[in-house]
Short mmCIF file of C-alpha atoms in Angstrom, two decimals:
data_model
loop_
_atom_site.label_atom_id
_atom_site.label_comp_id
_atom_site.label_asym_id
_atom_site.label_seq_id
_atom_site.Cartn_x
_atom_site.Cartn_y
_atom_site.Cartn_z
CA UNK A 1 0.09 0.04 -0.13
CA UNK A 2 1.51 3.39 -1.16
CA UNK A 3 1.29 6.55 0.90
CA UNK A 4 0.95 9.77 -0.96
CA UNK A 5 0.57 12.24 1.75
CA UNK A 6 2.26 15.62 0.81
CA UNK A 7 3.32 17.75 3.70
CA UNK A 8 4.77 21.18 2.34
CA UNK A 9 6.68 23.84 3.95
CA UNK A 10 6.19 24.84 7.52
CA UNK A 11 7.72 28.42 8.14
CA UNK A 12 10.18 29.98 10.53
CA UNK A 13 11.89 33.02 11.13
CA UNK A 14 15.25 31.53 10.18
CA UNK A 15 15.11 28.86 7.50
CA UNK A 16 11.86 27.22 5.95
CA UNK A 17 12.44 23.60 5.94
CA UNK A 18 10.51 21.34 3.55
CA UNK A 19 8.52 18.05 3.86
CA UNK A 20 9.36 15.85 1.11
CA UNK A 21 7.09 13.33 -0.80
CA UNK A 22 5.96 10.70 1.66
CA UNK A 23 7.11 7.09 0.81
CA UNK A 24 5.84 3.74 2.10
CA UNK A 25 3.35 3.29 4.96
CA UNK A 26 5.20 0.07 6.12
CA UNK A 27 8.59 1.88 6.31
CA UNK A 28 9.35 4.39 9.09
CA UNK A 29 12.47 5.44 7.14
CA UNK A 30 10.55 6.46 4.14
CA UNK A 31 8.01 8.27 6.34
CA UNK A 32 11.13 10.10 7.93
CA UNK A 33 12.20 11.30 4.76
CA UNK A 34 8.69 12.70 3.88
CA UNK A 35 8.10 14.27 7.28
CA UNK A 36 11.20 16.23 7.59
CA UNK A 37 10.63 19.33 9.45
CA UNK A 38 12.71 22.65 8.87
CA UNK A 39 14.32 24.29 11.73
CA UNK A 40 12.64 27.25 13.45
CA UNK A 41 13.72 30.13 15.63
CA UNK A 42 11.29 32.29 17.54
CA UNK A 43 7.74 31.20 17.81
CA UNK A 44 5.96 31.84 14.51
CA UNK A 45 2.10 31.38 14.42
CA UNK A 46 1.05 30.13 11.09
CA UNK A 47 -2.60 30.06 11.65
CA UNK A 48 -4.59 31.44 8.89
CA UNK A 49 -8.37 31.45 8.57
CA UNK A 50 -8.48 29.88 5.29
CA UNK A 51 -5.04 28.23 4.72
CA UNK A 52 -1.43 28.10 6.00
CA UNK A 53 0.26 31.03 4.31
CA UNK A 54 2.89 28.52 3.05
CA UNK A 55 0.34 26.74 0.96
CA UNK A 56 0.19 23.60 2.82
CA UNK A 57 -2.47 21.99 5.36
CA UNK A 58 0.09 21.88 8.16
CA UNK A 59 -0.44 24.91 10.51
CA UNK A 60 2.02 24.25 13.35
CA UNK A 61 3.95 21.28 14.76
CA UNK A 62 5.53 21.78 18.32
CA UNK A 63 7.18 19.40 20.86
CA UNK A 64 6.43 20.11 24.46
CA UNK A 65 8.44 18.62 27.32
CA UNK A 66 7.45 19.37 31.01
CA UNK A 67 5.03 22.04 29.47
CA UNK A 68 7.86 24.08 27.68
CA UNK A 69 8.13 24.50 24.02
CA UNK A 70 11.00 22.63 22.40
CA UNK A 71 13.45 23.77 19.81
CA UNK A 72 12.94 21.91 16.61
CA UNK A 73 16.03 19.90 16.26
CA UNK A 74 14.53 16.74 14.82
CA UNK A 75 12.14 15.85 12.24
CA UNK A 76 8.74 14.76 12.99
CA UNK A 77 9.14 11.17 13.07
CA UNK A 78 12.45 11.46 15.22
CA UNK A 79 10.68 13.79 17.78
CA UNK A 80 7.63 11.03 18.16
CA UNK A 81 10.26 8.13 18.41
CA UNK A 82 12.43 9.93 20.99
CA UNK A 83 9.28 11.09 23.06
CA UNK A 84 8.18 7.29 22.92
CA UNK A 85 11.53 6.14 24.01
CA UNK A 86 11.79 8.44 27.02
CA UNK A 87 8.07 8.82 27.84
CA UNK A 88 8.56 12.44 28.51
CA UNK A 89 6.67 15.17 26.41
CA UNK A 90 4.26 15.29 23.61
CA UNK A 91 3.80 16.34 20.00
CA UNK A 92 1.19 18.98 18.98
CA UNK A 93 0.46 18.91 15.24
CA UNK A 94 -2.10 21.35 13.81
CA UNK A 95 -3.89 20.91 10.33
CA UNK A 96 -6.27 23.00 8.26
CA UNK A 97 -8.43 21.25 5.87
CA UNK A 98 -5.96 18.48 4.90
CA UNK A 99 -6.66 16.04 1.95
CA UNK A 100 -6.56 12.38 2.19
CA UNK A 101 -2.98 12.28 0.56
CA UNK A 102 -1.70 15.00 2.77
CA UNK A 103 -3.32 13.22 6.08
CA UNK A 104 -2.06 9.74 5.23
CA UNK A 105 1.50 9.94 6.54
CA UNK A 106 0.19 11.37 9.71
CA UNK A 107 -2.34 8.76 10.31
CA UNK A 108 0.26 5.95 9.74
CA UNK A 109 2.60 7.80 12.06
CA UNK A 110 0.23 8.06 14.87
CA UNK A 111 -1.74 4.69 14.15
CA UNK A 112 -5.20 6.56 13.64
CA UNK A 113 -8.18 4.62 13.16
CA UNK A 114 -9.25 4.79 9.54
CA UNK A 115 -12.95 5.82 10.46
CA UNK A 116 -11.92 8.67 12.61
CA UNK A 117 -9.36 9.76 9.78
CA UNK A 118 -12.31 9.74 7.39
CA UNK A 119 -14.13 11.80 9.57
CA UNK A 120 -11.39 14.17 10.22
CA UNK A 121 -10.81 14.66 6.24
CA UNK A 122 -14.23 14.83 5.01
CA UNK A 123 -15.76 17.00 8.25
CA UNK A 124 -19.51 17.95 8.38
CA UNK A 125 -19.67 15.71 11.57
CA UNK A 126 -21.79 15.95 14.78
CA UNK A 127 -19.96 16.88 17.93
CA UNK A 128 -18.81 13.55 19.41
CA UNK A 129 -16.23 11.63 21.38
CA UNK A 130 -15.07 8.09 20.33
CA UNK A 131 -12.33 5.86 21.66
CA UNK A 132 -10.28 3.85 19.31
CA UNK A 133 -7.69 1.53 21.17
CA UNK A 134 -5.31 4.04 22.77
CA UNK A 135 -6.57 7.17 20.90
CA UNK A 136 -9.23 9.59 21.71
CA UNK A 137 -11.22 11.19 18.96
CA UNK A 138 -13.22 14.40 19.61
CA UNK A 139 -15.40 16.45 17.48
CA UNK A 140 -16.44 20.19 18.27
CA UNK A 141 -18.37 22.49 16.24
CA UNK A 142 -16.97 25.92 16.22
CA UNK A 143 -19.27 29.09 15.65
CA UNK A 144 -18.48 32.71 14.78
CA UNK A 145 -20.77 35.60 14.86
CA UNK A 146 -20.98 37.44 11.28
CA UNK A 147 -20.84 41.06 11.63
CA UNK A 148 -23.54 43.20 9.81
CA UNK A 149 -24.80 46.56 9.66
CA UNK A 150 -28.38 45.73 9.79
CA UNK A 151 -30.24 42.48 9.93
CA UNK A 152 -32.16 41.64 6.91
CA UNK A 153 -34.19 38.68 5.27
CA UNK A 154 -30.72 37.37 3.93
CA UNK A 155 -28.21 38.42 6.54
CA UNK A 156 -25.78 35.43 7.56
CA UNK A 157 -25.60 35.81 11.35
CA UNK A 158 -23.63 32.67 12.50
CA UNK A 159 -20.83 30.85 10.60
CA UNK A 160 -19.83 27.45 11.86
CA UNK A 161 -16.83 25.22 11.35
CA UNK A 162 -15.34 22.08 12.89
CA UNK A 163 -12.31 21.07 14.93
CA UNK A 164 -11.34 17.41 15.12
CA UNK A 165 -8.88 16.31 17.75
CA UNK A 166 -6.88 13.20 17.97
CA UNK A 167 -5.37 12.56 21.51
CA UNK A 168 -2.94 9.86 22.53
CA UNK A 169 -0.56 9.54 25.38
CA UNK A 170 2.14 11.28 23.56
CA UNK A 171 0.45 13.39 20.80
CA UNK A 172 -2.30 15.67 19.84
CA UNK A 173 -3.35 16.11 16.22
CA UNK A 174 -5.84 18.79 15.65
CA UNK A 175 -7.45 19.20 12.21
CA UNK A 176 -9.63 22.52 11.52
CA UNK A 177 -12.25 23.00 8.93
CA UNK A 178 -13.80 26.31 8.20
CA UNK A 179 -12.60 30.12 8.02
CA UNK A 180 -12.52 30.73 11.62
CA UNK A 181 -11.64 29.00 15.09
CA UNK A 182 -7.75 29.42 14.80
CA UNK A 183 -6.17 27.76 17.39
CA UNK A 184 -2.97 29.83 17.22
CA UNK A 185 -4.01 32.34 19.83
CA UNK A 186 -4.99 29.28 22.30
CA UNK A 187 -1.45 27.57 21.69
CA UNK A 188 0.29 30.79 22.69
CA UNK A 189 -1.88 31.07 25.78
CA UNK A 190 -1.27 27.63 26.89
CA UNK A 191 2.69 28.15 26.17
CA UNK A 192 2.22 30.92 28.75
CA UNK A 193 0.99 28.50 31.25
CA UNK A 194 3.55 25.47 31.12
CA UNK A 195 2.22 23.96 34.41
CA UNK A 196 -0.97 23.44 32.32
CA UNK A 197 0.82 21.98 29.27
CA UNK A 198 2.92 19.80 31.72
CA UNK A 199 -0.15 17.78 32.41
CA UNK A 200 -0.07 16.30 28.70
CA UNK A 201 -2.44 16.05 25.83
CA UNK A 202 -5.53 15.74 27.88
CA UNK A 203 -4.97 19.37 29.11
CA UNK A 204 -4.86 20.53 25.29
CA UNK A 205 -8.02 18.76 24.75
CA UNK A 206 -9.52 20.47 27.79
CA UNK A 207 -8.25 23.94 26.49
CA UNK A 208 -9.65 23.09 23.11
CA UNK A 209 -13.03 22.28 24.63
CA UNK A 210 -13.10 25.51 26.82
CA UNK A 211 -12.15 27.71 23.81
CA UNK A 212 -14.94 26.41 21.75
CA UNK A 213 -17.37 26.78 24.59
CA UNK A 214 -16.28 30.08 25.28
CA UNK A 215 -16.93 30.93 21.57
CA UNK A 216 -20.56 29.81 22.06
CA UNK A 217 -21.04 32.25 24.77
CA UNK A 218 -19.59 35.20 22.92
CA UNK A 219 -21.81 34.24 19.91
CA UNK A 220 -25.13 34.03 21.84
CA UNK A 221 -24.29 37.52 23.50
CA UNK A 222 -23.94 39.10 20.07
CA UNK A 223 -27.16 37.11 18.83
CA UNK A 224 -28.99 38.69 21.92
CA UNK A 225 -28.29 41.97 20.61
CA UNK A 226 -29.78 41.18 17.14
CA UNK A 227 -32.92 39.87 18.92
CA UNK A 228 -33.13 42.98 21.16
CA UNK A 229 -33.15 45.25 17.72
CA UNK A 230 -35.82 43.07 16.28
CA UNK A 231 -37.95 43.11 19.40
CA UNK A 232 -37.57 46.99 19.66
CA UNK A 233 -38.51 47.14 15.82
CA UNK A 234 -41.71 44.96 16.17
CA UNK A 235 -43.14 47.14 19.10
CA UNK A 236 -42.30 50.37 17.51
CA UNK A 237 -45.32 52.69 16.45
CA UNK A 238 -44.89 51.33 12.72
CA UNK A 239 -44.01 47.84 13.75
CA UNK A 240 -46.56 46.01 11.61
CA UNK A 241 -44.38 47.29 8.68
CA UNK A 242 -41.47 45.08 9.79
CA UNK A 243 -40.27 42.62 7.06
CA UNK A 244 -41.17 39.24 8.92
CA UNK A 245 -38.28 37.82 6.82
CA UNK A 246 -35.89 39.26 9.29
CA UNK A 247 -37.46 37.35 12.16
CA UNK A 248 -37.48 33.97 10.09
CA UNK A 249 -33.82 34.59 9.08
CA UNK A 250 -32.77 35.00 12.80
CA UNK A 251 -34.54 31.90 13.69
CA UNK A 252 -32.85 30.07 11.11
CA UNK A 253 -29.40 31.27 12.13
CA UNK A 254 -30.43 30.37 15.64
CA UNK A 255 -31.15 26.85 14.59
CA UNK A 256 -27.76 26.73 13.08
CA UNK A 257 -26.27 27.74 16.37
CA UNK A 258 -28.45 25.13 18.23
CA UNK A 259 -27.16 22.41 15.81
CA UNK A 260 -23.63 23.26 16.80
CA UNK A 261 -24.06 23.50 20.62
CA UNK A 262 -26.80 21.19 21.88
CA UNK A 263 -25.12 18.04 20.52
CA UNK A 264 -21.93 18.65 22.35
CA UNK A 265 -23.66 17.96 25.91
CA UNK A 266 -23.18 14.41 25.80
CA UNK A 267 -19.74 14.17 24.68
CA UNK A 268 -18.76 16.68 27.44
CA UNK A 269 -20.60 14.44 30.02
CA UNK A 270 -18.46 11.48 28.80
CA UNK A 271 -15.25 13.48 29.10
CA UNK A 272 -16.11 14.53 32.51
CA UNK A 273 -17.48 11.45 34.00
CA UNK A 274 -16.41 8.24 32.40
CA UNK A 275 -12.82 6.83 33.47
CA UNK A 276 -10.27 7.00 30.64
CA UNK A 277 -6.47 6.25 30.52
CA UNK A 278 -5.65 9.31 28.50
CA UNK A 279 -7.57 11.71 30.76
CA UNK A 280 -6.41 12.16 34.51
CA UNK A 281 -9.21 12.33 36.91
CA UNK A 282 -7.94 15.72 38.05
CA UNK A 283 -8.52 16.93 34.46
CA UNK A 284 -11.94 15.50 34.26
CA UNK A 285 -13.11 18.00 36.94
CA UNK A 286 -12.24 20.90 34.53
CA UNK A 287 -14.47 19.21 31.89
CA UNK A 288 -17.32 19.61 34.28
CA UNK A 289 -16.86 23.14 34.41
CA UNK A 290 -16.69 23.31 30.70
CA UNK A 291 -20.04 21.14 30.56
CA UNK A 292 -21.64 23.89 33.07
CA UNK A 293 -20.76 26.54 30.62
CA UNK A 294 -22.28 24.66 27.71
CA UNK A 295 -25.52 24.22 29.78
CA UNK A 296 -25.62 27.88 30.16
CA UNK A 297 -25.17 28.59 26.38
CA UNK A 298 -27.93 25.81 25.63
CA UNK A 299 -30.16 27.64 28.13
CA UNK A 300 -29.58 30.89 26.42
CA UNK A 301 -30.27 29.51 22.93
CA UNK A 302 -33.59 27.60 24.22
CA UNK A 303 -34.63 31.02 25.64
CA UNK A 304 -33.75 33.02 22.48
CA UNK A 305 -35.66 30.59 20.39
CA UNK A 306 -39.07 31.08 22.73
CA UNK A 307 -38.49 34.77 22.61
CA UNK A 308 -38.20 34.84 18.66
CA UNK A 309 -41.46 32.83 18.58
CA UNK A 310 -43.08 35.35 20.92
CA UNK A 311 -41.81 38.32 18.73
CA UNK A 312 -42.97 36.59 15.60
CA UNK A 313 -46.58 35.77 17.08
CA UNK A 314 -46.73 39.48 18.19
CA UNK A 315 -45.68 40.85 14.83
CA UNK A 316 -48.26 38.54 13.17
CA UNK A 317 -50.97 39.82 15.92
CA UNK A 318 -49.99 43.44 14.90
CA UNK A 319 -50.29 42.68 11.28
CA UNK A 320 -53.75 41.15 11.72
CA UNK A 321 -54.81 44.18 14.05
CA UNK A 322 -53.79 46.56 11.29
CA UNK A 323 -55.70 44.69 8.61
CA UNK A 324 -58.92 44.86 10.87
CA UNK A 325 -58.55 48.40 11.36
CA UNK A 326 -58.11 48.88 7.62
CA UNK A 327 -61.38 46.59 7.05
CA UNK A 328 -63.34 48.60 9.72
CA UNK A 329 -62.47 51.99 7.76
CA UNK A 330 -63.18 50.65 4.45
CA UNK A 331 -66.70 49.27 5.91
CA UNK A 332 -67.36 52.84 7.48
CA UNK A 333 -66.70 54.70 4.28
CA UNK A 334 -68.78 52.21 2.31
CA UNK A 335 -71.61 52.80 4.81
CA UNK A 336 -71.22 56.51 4.42
CA UNK A 337 -71.14 56.45 0.56
CA UNK A 338 -74.12 54.10 0.23
CA UNK A 339 -76.70 56.70 1.28
CA UNK A 340 -76.30 59.06 -1.54
CA UNK A 341 -75.82 56.14 -3.89
CA UNK A 342 -79.22 54.79 -2.75
CA UNK A 343 -80.90 58.12 -3.11
CA UNK A 344 -79.31 58.69 -6.47
CA UNK A 345 -80.33 55.35 -7.60
CA UNK A 346 -83.93 55.90 -6.50
CA UNK A 347 -84.42 58.97 -8.55
CA UNK A 348 -82.47 57.79 -11.73
CA UNK A 349 -85.16 55.19 -12.31
CA UNK A 350 -86.93 57.58 -14.75
CA UNK A 351 -90.41 56.77 -13.63
CA UNK A 352 -93.15 59.25 -15.01
CA UNK A 353 -94.96 59.85 -11.69
CA UNK A 354 -92.52 60.93 -8.90
CA UNK A 355 -94.13 63.90 -7.01
CA UNK A 356 -90.72 64.99 -6.06
CA UNK A 357 -89.34 65.47 -9.37
CA UNK A 358 -91.60 68.60 -9.96
CA UNK A 359 -91.59 70.03 -6.54
CA UNK A 360 -89.68 73.34 -6.14
CA UNK A 361 -88.03 72.41 -2.99
CA UNK A 362 -87.52 68.52 -3.74
CA UNK A 363 -83.88 68.85 -4.90
CA UNK A 364 -82.68 71.08 -1.89
CA UNK A 365 -84.50 68.67 0.49
CA UNK A 366 -83.03 65.52 -0.88
CA UNK A 367 -79.52 66.94 -0.72
CA UNK A 368 -79.98 68.20 2.69
CA UNK A 369 -81.26 64.81 3.77
CA UNK A 370 -78.39 62.87 2.12
CA UNK A 371 -75.98 65.32 3.82
CA UNK A 372 -77.53 65.06 7.36
CA UNK A 373 -77.55 61.21 7.07
CA UNK A 374 -73.84 61.26 5.80
CA UNK A 375 -72.73 63.51 8.61
CA UNK A 376 -74.60 61.36 11.23
CA UNK A 377 -73.09 58.16 10.08
CA UNK A 378 -69.62 59.85 10.05
CA UNK A 379 -69.74 61.18 13.41
CA UNK A 380 -71.20 57.73 14.71
CA UNK A 381 -68.29 55.95 13.12
CA UNK A 382 -65.75 58.40 14.34
CA UNK A 383 -67.06 57.94 18.15
CA UNK A 384 -66.65 54.26 17.71
CA UNK A 385 -63.07 54.42 16.42
CA UNK A 386 -63.65 53.06 13.12
CA UNK A 387 -63.00 56.39 11.49
#
């Protein structure tokens, strides 16, 4: 079986190394030649919202020992072999939307399960946690609030992406899909807290879960602002003129947010409660804290959904009331106009014997009678609020 993963350049401040063409899956020597990493000086964040600036799916690859970032002195395979021999440290490899060819060598090196590899490459997965032998595979949905000047019936409010995390005893492989959710800032934050990184790959998994859930809370706060604006517009004096498409669009975007947030509840409970060799009991306690934050986000989304339903019903009620008022006005004016129409119709029948036709005061009397009745009807409708 041949392996065609193609890992290209990983940048640095000094020299940019190259990752050659991957050889055979069965031979570690061929994989070593394929996974050659260039030397790197000071820390360089290669994260990018769409693609690594060097044109590769590889975003970053760093070795940590006792929570401290190690200078790159070995290639990827040598680093992994050294860590497995000494039992000290781990490798964190970050990827962005890799292809099957690009991911094949990494999957062989870390012995990742084919089903998990398929999910990581093709994305569009529900949040979940799965255990494969000595590897833990987790899927998180990331969300991002899309800024807009005004909410319309076609505005995009929430954008979603995915982060897949492979966690082993001595490695973390993150695969990101989407134009947001960069883990570069999170990596830098963790490197500033070596005591947390020293707890191993499980600490990285917790930090990613916490980072994703914090993003949920930030998005819900922004969505609440949109809901407040719509609510204000609905109950304004001319609220019945509001385009209901704005409310429906907000409900659709809220549904997309709900699909990303709610399914994560069960996986977090698994991480927080079920014993796992990869996750120490003291770290599981922190997953319970993340689960609490997720529940708060879930409750907010449920409350937003109910509020939008109420706003929509209120808007429809306003439209119905406005239509009823229009119908009453039309009915009142029709009643007023019916009086002269009826009188004119009577005297337009051209009968030969109609005494009023030849009476000197017939026309003034009829006009006065019509005007009196019309004025009386108008005043009556005005008092009743129909006009």
